[in-house]
mmCIF file of C-alpha atoms in Angstrom:
data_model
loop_
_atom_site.group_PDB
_atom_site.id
_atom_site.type_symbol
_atom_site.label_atom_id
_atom_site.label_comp_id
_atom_site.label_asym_id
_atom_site.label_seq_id
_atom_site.Cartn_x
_atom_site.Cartn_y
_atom_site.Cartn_z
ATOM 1 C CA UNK A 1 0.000 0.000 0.000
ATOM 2 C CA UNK A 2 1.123 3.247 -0.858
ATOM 3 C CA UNK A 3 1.162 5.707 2.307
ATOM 4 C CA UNK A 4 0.158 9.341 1.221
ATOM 5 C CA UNK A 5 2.652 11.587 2.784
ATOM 6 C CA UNK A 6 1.503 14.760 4.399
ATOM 7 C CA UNK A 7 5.001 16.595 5.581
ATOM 8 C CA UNK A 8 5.023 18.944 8.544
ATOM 9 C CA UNK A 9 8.046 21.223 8.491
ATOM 10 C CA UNK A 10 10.118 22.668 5.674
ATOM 11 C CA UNK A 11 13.731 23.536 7.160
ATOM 12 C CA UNK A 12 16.816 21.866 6.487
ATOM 13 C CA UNK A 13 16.114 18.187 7.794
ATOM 14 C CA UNK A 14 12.923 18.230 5.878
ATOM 15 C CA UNK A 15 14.410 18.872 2.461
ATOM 16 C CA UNK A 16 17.547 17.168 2.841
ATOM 17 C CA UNK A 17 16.734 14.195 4.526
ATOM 18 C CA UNK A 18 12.706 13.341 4.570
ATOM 19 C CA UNK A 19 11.836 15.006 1.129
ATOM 20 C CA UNK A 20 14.694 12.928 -0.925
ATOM 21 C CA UNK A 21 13.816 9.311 0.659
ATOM 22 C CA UNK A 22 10.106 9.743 -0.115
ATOM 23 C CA UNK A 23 10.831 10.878 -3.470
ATOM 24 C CA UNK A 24 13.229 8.112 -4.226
ATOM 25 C CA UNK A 25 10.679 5.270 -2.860
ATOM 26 C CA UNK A 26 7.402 5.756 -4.676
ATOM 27 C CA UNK A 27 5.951 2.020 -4.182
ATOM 28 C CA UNK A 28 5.622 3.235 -0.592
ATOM 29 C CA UNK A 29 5.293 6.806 -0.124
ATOM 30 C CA UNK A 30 3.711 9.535 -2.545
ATOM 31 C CA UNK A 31 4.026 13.026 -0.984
ATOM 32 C CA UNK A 32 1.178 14.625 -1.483
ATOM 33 C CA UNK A 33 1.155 18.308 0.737
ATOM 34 C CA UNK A 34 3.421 20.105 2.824
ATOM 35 C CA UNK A 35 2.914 22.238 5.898
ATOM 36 C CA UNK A 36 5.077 25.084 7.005
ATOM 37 C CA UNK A 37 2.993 28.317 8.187
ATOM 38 C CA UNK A 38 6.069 30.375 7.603
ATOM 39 C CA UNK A 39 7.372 29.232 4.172
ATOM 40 C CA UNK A 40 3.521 29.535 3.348
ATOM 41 C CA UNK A 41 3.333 32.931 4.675
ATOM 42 C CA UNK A 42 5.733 34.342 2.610
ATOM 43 C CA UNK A 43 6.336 34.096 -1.473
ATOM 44 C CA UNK A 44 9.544 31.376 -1.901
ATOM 45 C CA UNK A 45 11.587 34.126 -3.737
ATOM 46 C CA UNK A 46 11.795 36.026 -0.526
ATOM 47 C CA UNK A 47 14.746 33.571 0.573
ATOM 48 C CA UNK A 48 17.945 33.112 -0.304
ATOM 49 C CA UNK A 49 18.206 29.257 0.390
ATOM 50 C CA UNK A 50 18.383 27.554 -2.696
ATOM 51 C CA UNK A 51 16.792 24.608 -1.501
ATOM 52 C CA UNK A 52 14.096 26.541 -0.911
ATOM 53 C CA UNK A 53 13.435 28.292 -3.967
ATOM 54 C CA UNK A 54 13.727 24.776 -6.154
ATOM 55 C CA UNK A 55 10.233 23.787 -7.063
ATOM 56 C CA UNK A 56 8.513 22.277 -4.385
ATOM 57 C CA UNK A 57 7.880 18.926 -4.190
ATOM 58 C CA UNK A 58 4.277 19.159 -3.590
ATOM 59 C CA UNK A 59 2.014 21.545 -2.398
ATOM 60 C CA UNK A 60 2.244 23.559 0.261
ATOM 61 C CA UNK A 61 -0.012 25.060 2.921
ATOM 62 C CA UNK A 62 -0.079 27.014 6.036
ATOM 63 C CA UNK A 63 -2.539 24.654 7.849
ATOM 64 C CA UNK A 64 -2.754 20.969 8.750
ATOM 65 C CA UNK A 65 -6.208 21.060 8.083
ATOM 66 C CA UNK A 66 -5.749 22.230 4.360
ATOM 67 C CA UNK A 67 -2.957 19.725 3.677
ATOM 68 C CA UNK A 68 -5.539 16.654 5.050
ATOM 69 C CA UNK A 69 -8.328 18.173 2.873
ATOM 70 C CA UNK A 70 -5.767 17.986 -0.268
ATOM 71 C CA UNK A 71 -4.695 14.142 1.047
ATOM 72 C CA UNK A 72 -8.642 13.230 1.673
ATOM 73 C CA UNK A 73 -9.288 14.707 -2.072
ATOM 74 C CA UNK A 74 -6.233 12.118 -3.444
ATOM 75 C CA UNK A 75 -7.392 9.169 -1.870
ATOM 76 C CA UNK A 76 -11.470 9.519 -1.992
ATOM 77 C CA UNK A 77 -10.807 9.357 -5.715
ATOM 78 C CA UNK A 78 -9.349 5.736 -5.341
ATOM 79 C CA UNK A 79 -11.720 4.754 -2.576
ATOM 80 C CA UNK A 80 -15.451 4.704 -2.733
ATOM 81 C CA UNK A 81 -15.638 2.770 0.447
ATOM 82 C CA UNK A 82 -14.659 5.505 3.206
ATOM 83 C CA UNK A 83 -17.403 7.726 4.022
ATOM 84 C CA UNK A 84 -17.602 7.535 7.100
ATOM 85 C CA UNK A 85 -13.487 8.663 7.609
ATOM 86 C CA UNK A 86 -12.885 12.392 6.204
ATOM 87 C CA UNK A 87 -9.489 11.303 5.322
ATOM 88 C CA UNK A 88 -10.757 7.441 3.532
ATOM 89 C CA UNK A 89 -8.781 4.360 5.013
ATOM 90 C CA UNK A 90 -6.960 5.008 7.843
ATOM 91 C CA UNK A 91 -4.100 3.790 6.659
ATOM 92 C CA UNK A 92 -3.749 5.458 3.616
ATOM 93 C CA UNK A 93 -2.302 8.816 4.410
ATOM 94 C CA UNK A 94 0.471 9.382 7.201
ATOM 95 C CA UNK A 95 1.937 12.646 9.075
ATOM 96 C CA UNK A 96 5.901 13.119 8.758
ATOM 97 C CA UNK A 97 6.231 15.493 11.486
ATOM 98 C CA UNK A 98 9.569 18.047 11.168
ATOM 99 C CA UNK A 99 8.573 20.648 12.826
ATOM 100 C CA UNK A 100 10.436 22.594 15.545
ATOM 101 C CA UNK A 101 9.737 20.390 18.475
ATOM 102 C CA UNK A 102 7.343 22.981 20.741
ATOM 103 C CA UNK A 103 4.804 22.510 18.145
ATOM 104 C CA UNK A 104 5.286 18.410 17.353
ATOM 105 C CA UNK A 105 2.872 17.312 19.793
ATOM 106 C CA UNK A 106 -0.234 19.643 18.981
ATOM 107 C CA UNK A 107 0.289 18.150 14.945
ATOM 108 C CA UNK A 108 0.841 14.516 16.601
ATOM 109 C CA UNK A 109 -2.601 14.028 18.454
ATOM 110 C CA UNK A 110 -4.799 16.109 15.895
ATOM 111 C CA UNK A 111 -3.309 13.855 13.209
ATOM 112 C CA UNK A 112 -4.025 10.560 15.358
ATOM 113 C CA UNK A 113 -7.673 12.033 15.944
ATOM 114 C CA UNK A 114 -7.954 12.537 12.562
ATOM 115 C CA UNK A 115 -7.349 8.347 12.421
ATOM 116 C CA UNK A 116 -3.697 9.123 10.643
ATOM 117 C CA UNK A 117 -0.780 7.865 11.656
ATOM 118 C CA UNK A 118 2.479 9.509 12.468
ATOM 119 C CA UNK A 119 6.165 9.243 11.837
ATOM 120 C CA UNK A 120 7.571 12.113 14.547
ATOM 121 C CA UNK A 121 11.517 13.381 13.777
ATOM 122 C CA UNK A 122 13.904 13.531 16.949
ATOM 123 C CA UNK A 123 13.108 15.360 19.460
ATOM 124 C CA UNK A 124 9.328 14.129 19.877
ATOM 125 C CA UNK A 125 8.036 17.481 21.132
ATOM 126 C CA UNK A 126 8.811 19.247 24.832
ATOM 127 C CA UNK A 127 6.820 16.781 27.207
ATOM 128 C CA UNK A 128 7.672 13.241 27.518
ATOM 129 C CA UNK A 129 4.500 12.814 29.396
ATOM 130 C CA UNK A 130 2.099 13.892 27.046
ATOM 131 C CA UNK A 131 3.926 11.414 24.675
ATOM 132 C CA UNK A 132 2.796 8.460 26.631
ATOM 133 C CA UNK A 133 -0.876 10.139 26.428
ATOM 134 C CA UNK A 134 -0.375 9.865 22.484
ATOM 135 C CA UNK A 135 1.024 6.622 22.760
ATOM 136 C CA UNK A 136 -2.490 5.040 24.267
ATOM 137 C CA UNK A 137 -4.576 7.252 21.862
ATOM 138 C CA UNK A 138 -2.633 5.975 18.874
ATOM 139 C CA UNK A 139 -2.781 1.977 20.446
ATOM 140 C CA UNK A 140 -6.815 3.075 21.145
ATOM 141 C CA UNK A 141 -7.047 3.481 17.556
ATOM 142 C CA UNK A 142 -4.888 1.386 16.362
ATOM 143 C CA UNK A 143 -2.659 3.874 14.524
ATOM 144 C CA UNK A 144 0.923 3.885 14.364
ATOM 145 C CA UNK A 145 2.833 6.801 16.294
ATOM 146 C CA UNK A 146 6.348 6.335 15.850
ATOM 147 C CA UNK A 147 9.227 8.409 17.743
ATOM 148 C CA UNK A 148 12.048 8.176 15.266
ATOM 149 C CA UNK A 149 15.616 8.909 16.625
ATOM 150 C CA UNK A 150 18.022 9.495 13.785
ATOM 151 C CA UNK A 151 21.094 8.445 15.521
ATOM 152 C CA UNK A 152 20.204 5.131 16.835
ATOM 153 C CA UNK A 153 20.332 3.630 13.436
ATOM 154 C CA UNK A 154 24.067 4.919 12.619
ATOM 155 C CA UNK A 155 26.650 2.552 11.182
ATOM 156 C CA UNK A 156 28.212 1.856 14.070
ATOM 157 C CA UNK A 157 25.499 1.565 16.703
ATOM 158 C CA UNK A 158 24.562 -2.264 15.705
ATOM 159 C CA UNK A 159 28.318 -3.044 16.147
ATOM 160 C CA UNK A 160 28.717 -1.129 19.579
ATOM 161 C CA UNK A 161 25.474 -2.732 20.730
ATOM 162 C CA UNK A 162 26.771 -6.136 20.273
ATOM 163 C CA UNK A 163 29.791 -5.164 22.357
ATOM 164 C CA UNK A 164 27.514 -3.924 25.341
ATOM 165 C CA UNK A 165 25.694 -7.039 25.382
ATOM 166 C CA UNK A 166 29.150 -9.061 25.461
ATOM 167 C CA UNK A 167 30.108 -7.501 28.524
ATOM 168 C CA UNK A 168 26.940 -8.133 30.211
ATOM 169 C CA UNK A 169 27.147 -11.673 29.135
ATOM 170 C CA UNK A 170 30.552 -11.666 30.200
ATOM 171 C CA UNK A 171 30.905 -9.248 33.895
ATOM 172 C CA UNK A 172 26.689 -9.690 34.775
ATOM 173 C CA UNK A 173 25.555 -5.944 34.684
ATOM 174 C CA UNK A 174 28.769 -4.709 33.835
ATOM 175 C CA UNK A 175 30.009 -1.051 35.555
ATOM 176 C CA UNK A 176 30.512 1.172 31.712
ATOM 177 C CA UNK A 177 31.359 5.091 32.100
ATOM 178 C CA UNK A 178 30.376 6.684 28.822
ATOM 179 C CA UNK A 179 31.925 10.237 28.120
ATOM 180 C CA UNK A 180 29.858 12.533 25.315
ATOM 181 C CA UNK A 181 31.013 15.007 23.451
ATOM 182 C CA UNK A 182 28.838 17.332 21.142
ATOM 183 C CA UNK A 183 29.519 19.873 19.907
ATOM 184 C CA UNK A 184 28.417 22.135 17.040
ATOM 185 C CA UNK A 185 27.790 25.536 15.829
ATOM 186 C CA UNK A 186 23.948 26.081 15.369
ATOM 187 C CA UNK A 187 24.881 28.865 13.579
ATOM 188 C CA UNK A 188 26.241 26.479 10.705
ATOM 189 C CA UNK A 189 23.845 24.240 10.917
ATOM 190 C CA UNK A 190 20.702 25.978 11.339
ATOM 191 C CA UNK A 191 21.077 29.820 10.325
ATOM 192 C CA UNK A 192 18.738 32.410 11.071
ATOM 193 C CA UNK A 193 16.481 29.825 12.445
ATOM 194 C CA UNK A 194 14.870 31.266 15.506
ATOM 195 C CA UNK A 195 12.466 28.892 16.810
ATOM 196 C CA UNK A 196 16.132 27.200 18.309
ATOM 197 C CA UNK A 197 16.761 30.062 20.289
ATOM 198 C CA UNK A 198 12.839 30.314 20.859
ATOM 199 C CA UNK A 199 12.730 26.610 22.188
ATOM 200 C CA UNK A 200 13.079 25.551 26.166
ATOM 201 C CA UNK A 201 15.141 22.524 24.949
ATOM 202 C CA UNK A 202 18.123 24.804 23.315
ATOM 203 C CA UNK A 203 20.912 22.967 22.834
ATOM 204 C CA UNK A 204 19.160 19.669 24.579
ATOM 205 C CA UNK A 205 17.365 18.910 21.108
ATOM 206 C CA UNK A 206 21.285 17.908 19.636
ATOM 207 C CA UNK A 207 22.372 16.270 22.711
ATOM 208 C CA UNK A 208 19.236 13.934 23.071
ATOM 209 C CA UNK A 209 20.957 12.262 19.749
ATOM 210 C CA UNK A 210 23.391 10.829 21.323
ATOM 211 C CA UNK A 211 21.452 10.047 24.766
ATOM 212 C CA UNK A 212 18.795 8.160 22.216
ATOM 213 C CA UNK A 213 22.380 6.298 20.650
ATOM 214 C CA UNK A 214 23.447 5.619 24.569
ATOM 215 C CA UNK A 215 19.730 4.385 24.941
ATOM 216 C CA UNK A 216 20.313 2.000 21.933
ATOM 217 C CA UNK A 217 23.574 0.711 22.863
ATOM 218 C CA UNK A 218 23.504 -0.065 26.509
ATOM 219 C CA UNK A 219 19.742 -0.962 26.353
ATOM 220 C CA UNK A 220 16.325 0.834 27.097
ATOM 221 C CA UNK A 221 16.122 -0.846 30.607
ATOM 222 C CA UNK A 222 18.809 0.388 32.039
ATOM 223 C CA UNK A 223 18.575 3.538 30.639
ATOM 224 C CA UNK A 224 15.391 3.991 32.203
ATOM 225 C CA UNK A 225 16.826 4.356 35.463
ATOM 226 C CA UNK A 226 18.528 7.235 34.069
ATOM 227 C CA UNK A 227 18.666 10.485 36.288
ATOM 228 C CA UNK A 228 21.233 13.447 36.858
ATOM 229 C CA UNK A 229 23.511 12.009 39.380
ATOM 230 C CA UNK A 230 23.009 14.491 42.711
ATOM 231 C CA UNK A 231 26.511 13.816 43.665
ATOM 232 C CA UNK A 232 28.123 15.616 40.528
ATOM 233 C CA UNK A 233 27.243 19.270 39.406
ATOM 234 C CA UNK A 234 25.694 19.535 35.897
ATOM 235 C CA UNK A 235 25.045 23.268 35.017
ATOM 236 C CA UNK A 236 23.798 24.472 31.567
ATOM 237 C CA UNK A 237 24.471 28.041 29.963
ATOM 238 C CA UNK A 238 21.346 29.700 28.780
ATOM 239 C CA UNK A 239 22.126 32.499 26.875
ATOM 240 C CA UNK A 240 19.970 35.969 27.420
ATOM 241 C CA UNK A 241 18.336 35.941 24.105
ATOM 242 C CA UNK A 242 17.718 32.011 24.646
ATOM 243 C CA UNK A 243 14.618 30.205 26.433
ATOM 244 C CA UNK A 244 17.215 27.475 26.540
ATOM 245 C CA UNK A 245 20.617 25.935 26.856
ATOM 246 C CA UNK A 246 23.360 26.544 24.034
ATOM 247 C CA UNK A 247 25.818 24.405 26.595
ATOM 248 C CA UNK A 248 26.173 22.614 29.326
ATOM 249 C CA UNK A 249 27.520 20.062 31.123
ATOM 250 C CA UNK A 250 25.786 17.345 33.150
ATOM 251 C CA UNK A 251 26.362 13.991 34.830
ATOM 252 C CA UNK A 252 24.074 11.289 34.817
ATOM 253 C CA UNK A 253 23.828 8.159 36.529
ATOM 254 C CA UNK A 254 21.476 5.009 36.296
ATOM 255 C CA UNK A 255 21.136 0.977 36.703
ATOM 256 C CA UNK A 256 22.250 1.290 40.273
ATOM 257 C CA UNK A 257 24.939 3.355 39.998
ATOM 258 C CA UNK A 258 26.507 0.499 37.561
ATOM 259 C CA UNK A 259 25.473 3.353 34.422
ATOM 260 C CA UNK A 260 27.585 6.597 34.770
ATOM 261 C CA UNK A 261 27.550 9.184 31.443
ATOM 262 C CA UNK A 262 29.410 12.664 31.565
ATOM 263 C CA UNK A 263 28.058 15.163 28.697
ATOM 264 C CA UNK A 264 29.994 18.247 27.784
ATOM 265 C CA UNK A 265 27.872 19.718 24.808
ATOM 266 C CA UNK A 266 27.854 23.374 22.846
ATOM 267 C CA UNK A 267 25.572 24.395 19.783
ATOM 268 C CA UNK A 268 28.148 27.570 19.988
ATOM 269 C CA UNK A 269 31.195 25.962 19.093
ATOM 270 C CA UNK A 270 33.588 27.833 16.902
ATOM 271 C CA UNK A 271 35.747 25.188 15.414
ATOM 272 C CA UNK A 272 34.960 24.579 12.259
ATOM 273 C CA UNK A 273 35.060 20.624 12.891
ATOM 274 C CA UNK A 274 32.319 18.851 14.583
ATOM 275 C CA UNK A 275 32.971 17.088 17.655
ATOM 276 C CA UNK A 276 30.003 13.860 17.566
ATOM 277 C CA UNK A 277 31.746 11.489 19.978
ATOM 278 C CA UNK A 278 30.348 8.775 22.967
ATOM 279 C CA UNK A 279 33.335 6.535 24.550
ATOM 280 C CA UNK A 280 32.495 3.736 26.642
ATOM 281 C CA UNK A 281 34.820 2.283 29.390
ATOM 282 C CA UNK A 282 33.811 -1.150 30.771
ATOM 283 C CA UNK A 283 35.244 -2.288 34.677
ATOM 284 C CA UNK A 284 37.971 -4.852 32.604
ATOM 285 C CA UNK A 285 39.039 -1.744 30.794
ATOM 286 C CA UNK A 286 37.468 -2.767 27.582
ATOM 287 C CA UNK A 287 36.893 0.667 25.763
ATOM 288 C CA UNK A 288 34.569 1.515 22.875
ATOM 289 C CA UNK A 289 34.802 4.984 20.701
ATOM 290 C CA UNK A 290 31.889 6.083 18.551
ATOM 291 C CA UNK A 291 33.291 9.132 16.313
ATOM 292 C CA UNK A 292 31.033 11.186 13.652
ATOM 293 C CA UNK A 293 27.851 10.834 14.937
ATOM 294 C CA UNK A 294 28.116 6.995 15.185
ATOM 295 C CA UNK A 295 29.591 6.623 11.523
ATOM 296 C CA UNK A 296 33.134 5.362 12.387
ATOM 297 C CA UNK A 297 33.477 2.787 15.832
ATOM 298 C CA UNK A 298 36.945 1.495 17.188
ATOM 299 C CA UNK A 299 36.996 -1.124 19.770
ATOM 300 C CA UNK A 300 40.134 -1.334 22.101
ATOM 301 C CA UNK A 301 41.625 0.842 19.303
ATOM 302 C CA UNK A 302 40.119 -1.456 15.966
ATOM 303 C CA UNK A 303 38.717 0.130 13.776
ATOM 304 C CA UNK A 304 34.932 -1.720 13.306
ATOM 305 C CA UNK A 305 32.689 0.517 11.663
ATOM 306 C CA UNK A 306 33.569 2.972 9.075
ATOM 307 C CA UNK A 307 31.889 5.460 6.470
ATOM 308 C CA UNK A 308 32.727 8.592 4.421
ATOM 309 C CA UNK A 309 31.937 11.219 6.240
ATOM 310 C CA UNK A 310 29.529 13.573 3.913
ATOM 311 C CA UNK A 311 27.161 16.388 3.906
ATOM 312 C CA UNK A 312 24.688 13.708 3.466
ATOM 313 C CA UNK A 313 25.799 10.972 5.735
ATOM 314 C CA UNK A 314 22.216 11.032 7.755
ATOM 315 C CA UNK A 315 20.288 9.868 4.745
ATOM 316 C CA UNK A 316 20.697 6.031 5.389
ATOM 317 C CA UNK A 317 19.776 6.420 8.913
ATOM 318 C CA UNK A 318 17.037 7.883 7.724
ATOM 319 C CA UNK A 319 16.152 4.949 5.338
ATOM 320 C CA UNK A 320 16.379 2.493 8.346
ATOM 321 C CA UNK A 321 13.494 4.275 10.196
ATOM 322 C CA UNK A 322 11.595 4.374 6.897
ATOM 323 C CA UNK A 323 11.717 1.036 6.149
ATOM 324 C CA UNK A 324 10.771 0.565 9.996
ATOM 325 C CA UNK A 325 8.004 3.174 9.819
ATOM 326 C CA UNK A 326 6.335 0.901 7.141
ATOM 327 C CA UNK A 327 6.802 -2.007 8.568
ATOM 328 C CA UNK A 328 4.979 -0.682 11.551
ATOM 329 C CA UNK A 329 1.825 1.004 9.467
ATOM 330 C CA UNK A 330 1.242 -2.548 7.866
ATOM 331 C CA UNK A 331 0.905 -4.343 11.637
ATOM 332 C CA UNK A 332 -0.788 -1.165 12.866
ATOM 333 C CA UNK A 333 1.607 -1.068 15.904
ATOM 334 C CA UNK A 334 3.478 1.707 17.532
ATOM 335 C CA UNK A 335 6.730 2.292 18.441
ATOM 336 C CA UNK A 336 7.553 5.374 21.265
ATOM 337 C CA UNK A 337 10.705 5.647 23.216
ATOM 338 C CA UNK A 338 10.273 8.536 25.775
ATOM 339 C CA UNK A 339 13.657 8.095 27.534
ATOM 340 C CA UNK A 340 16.021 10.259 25.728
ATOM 341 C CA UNK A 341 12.606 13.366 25.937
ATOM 342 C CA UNK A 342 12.203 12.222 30.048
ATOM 343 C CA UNK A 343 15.987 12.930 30.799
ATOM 344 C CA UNK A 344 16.396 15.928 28.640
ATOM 345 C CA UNK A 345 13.760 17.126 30.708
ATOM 346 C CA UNK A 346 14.685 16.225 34.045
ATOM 347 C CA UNK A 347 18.180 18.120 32.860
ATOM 348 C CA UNK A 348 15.929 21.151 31.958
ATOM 349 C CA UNK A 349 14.384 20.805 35.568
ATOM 350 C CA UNK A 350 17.151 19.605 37.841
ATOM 351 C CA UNK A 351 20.549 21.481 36.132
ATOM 352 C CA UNK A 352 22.224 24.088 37.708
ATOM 353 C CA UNK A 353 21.696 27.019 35.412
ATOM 354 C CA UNK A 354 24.505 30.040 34.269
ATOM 355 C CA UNK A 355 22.456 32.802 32.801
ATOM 356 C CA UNK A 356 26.043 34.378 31.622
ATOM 357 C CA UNK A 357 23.778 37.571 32.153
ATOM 358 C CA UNK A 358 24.379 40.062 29.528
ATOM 359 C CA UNK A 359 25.865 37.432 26.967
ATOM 360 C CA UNK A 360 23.618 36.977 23.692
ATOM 361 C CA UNK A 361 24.010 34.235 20.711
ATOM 362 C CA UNK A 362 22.681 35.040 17.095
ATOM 363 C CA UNK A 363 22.130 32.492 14.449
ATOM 364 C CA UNK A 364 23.406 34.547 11.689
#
């Protein structure tokens, strides 16, 4: 069955990443609107992004409810059977949801209401408890809702997972401290978008990428134990300008105390090389290096994993939650990890906080 696409979100991840994979797989996804009240807002010549003054892909509109009336007019050509369903089958249309992440949630449950489900990019909105709400009202209706974490599905995460598991089997609920680093200039990476700065979760929506790989790796059960560890500081920087963190640092500790992880992120970092790292000691002194996001892995110094590094390296992780986002439609089941949202949070409620009063941060 072919899933008619309704996209919500136009920025970088959205054309880069979402647009090309449902363009290059049309026996399983035909994208038929877009939503983006600001790109609709405004006449596509007014920007200078090239990307966004290409032809669009598909329609777009300023509304979710315009975009579903465009997907219901698609499908009730093809089905004469759905009256009773504004939108046809259920299962016919789905919701790509790329949005900045203070508005995912709102776009999640009036899609799932609508009887639609939804594919929802990293981070899954603000409020990992309202997720769980979604969760049950997607399972009610037996929809898919599906909290996609990029990361989790880089080259090397497979790999470092099997070595996790091998020192459980090995040491039973083996100690591992796990060091992040990561840090990039939002600046680069997102210019002149302000919902970042606009955001409560800051620089918290990069750093749940690797917390989701950490999550993956290690397991979801232990990691749901997870909490900032109240014998170690953890203090973020919240710019004056910012509702959120652009840095921080911040200790966690779970399973026990057997889980220890040590973050020092920055979405203000001036060198012009991104620093994407997680290292993982075990007790025996077994250690474990993720570089690039997850693309390259060494184990005790072995190189195990490796892949160019390119301006489009995300795309096959992106392809791996596709293909999983289907498979999930066709069973009608749903697939929400909350973790990595819940402990960004509790670092939002529970971290020391540096105002660095006075000090502003621009995306030019």
């Amino acid at each position: 069955m072919v899933l008619r696409v309704v996209l919500i979100g136009y920025g970088q991840i959205a054309r880069r990443q979402h647009v090309p994979i449902l363009l290059s797989r049309p026996g399983d996804f035909e994208l038929c609107a877009i939503v983006d009240p600001v790109l609709a807002s405004r006449d596509v010549d007014d920007y200078d992004d090239d990307d966004i003054k290409a032809r669009l892909p598909a329609p777009m509109y300023s509304t979710l409810d315009e975009a579903l009336l465009a997907a219901a007019a698609a499908t009730a050509t093809e089905s004469t059977t759905a009256a009773a369903s504004p939108l046809g089958t259920k299962y016919n249309v789905a919701v790509i949801i790329a949005c900045p992440p203070q508005f995912a949630q709102d776009y999640a449950e009036r899609s799932l209401r609508h009887g639609i489900s939804v594919f929802m990019e990293k981070p899954p909105g603000l409020d990992y408890r309202r997720l769980g709400r979604l969760q049950s009202l997607a399972e009610q209706r037996r929809l898919t809702l599906y909290t996609a974490y990029h990361s989790t599905a880089a080259r090397g995460v497979k790999r470092a997972r099997e070595w996790a598991n091998q020192q459980q089997q090995l040491h039973n609920h083996q100690d591992i401290e796990i060091s992040i680093a990561w840090k990039e200039s939002c600046a680069k990476w997102h210019p002149g978008q302000t919902w970042i700065a606009e955001s409560k979760l800051g620089a918290l929506d990069m750093l749940i990428n690797p917390i989701s790989m950490v999550e993956e790796i290690v397991g979801r059960e232990r990691m749901a134990s997870m909490t900032l560890d109240a014998a170690k500081s953890s203090m973020v920087v919240i710019p004056r300008n910012w509702n959120g963190p652009i840095s921080g640092t911040v200790c966690l500790v779970g399973d026990s105390g057997l889980l220890t992880v040590h973050a020092d992120f920055a979405w203000d970092y001036q060198d012009d090389a991104d620093v994407w790292t997680i290292s993982f000691e075990s007790r025996d002194g077994s250690v474990m290096n993720l570089y690039d996001g997850g693309a390259q892995l060494k184990i005790d110094g072995v190189d195990v994993a490796r892949a160019e590094t390119a301006t489009d390296i995300l795309r096959p992780e992106y392809e791996t939650l596709y293909e999983r986002f289907v498979e999930l439609v066709a069973t009608k089941e749903s697939e929400v990890r909350a973790t990595p949202l819940r402990i960004v949070n509790d670092i939002l409620e529970e971290a020391g906080v540096s105002s660095h009063e006075g000090a502003e941060y621009t995306l030019a």
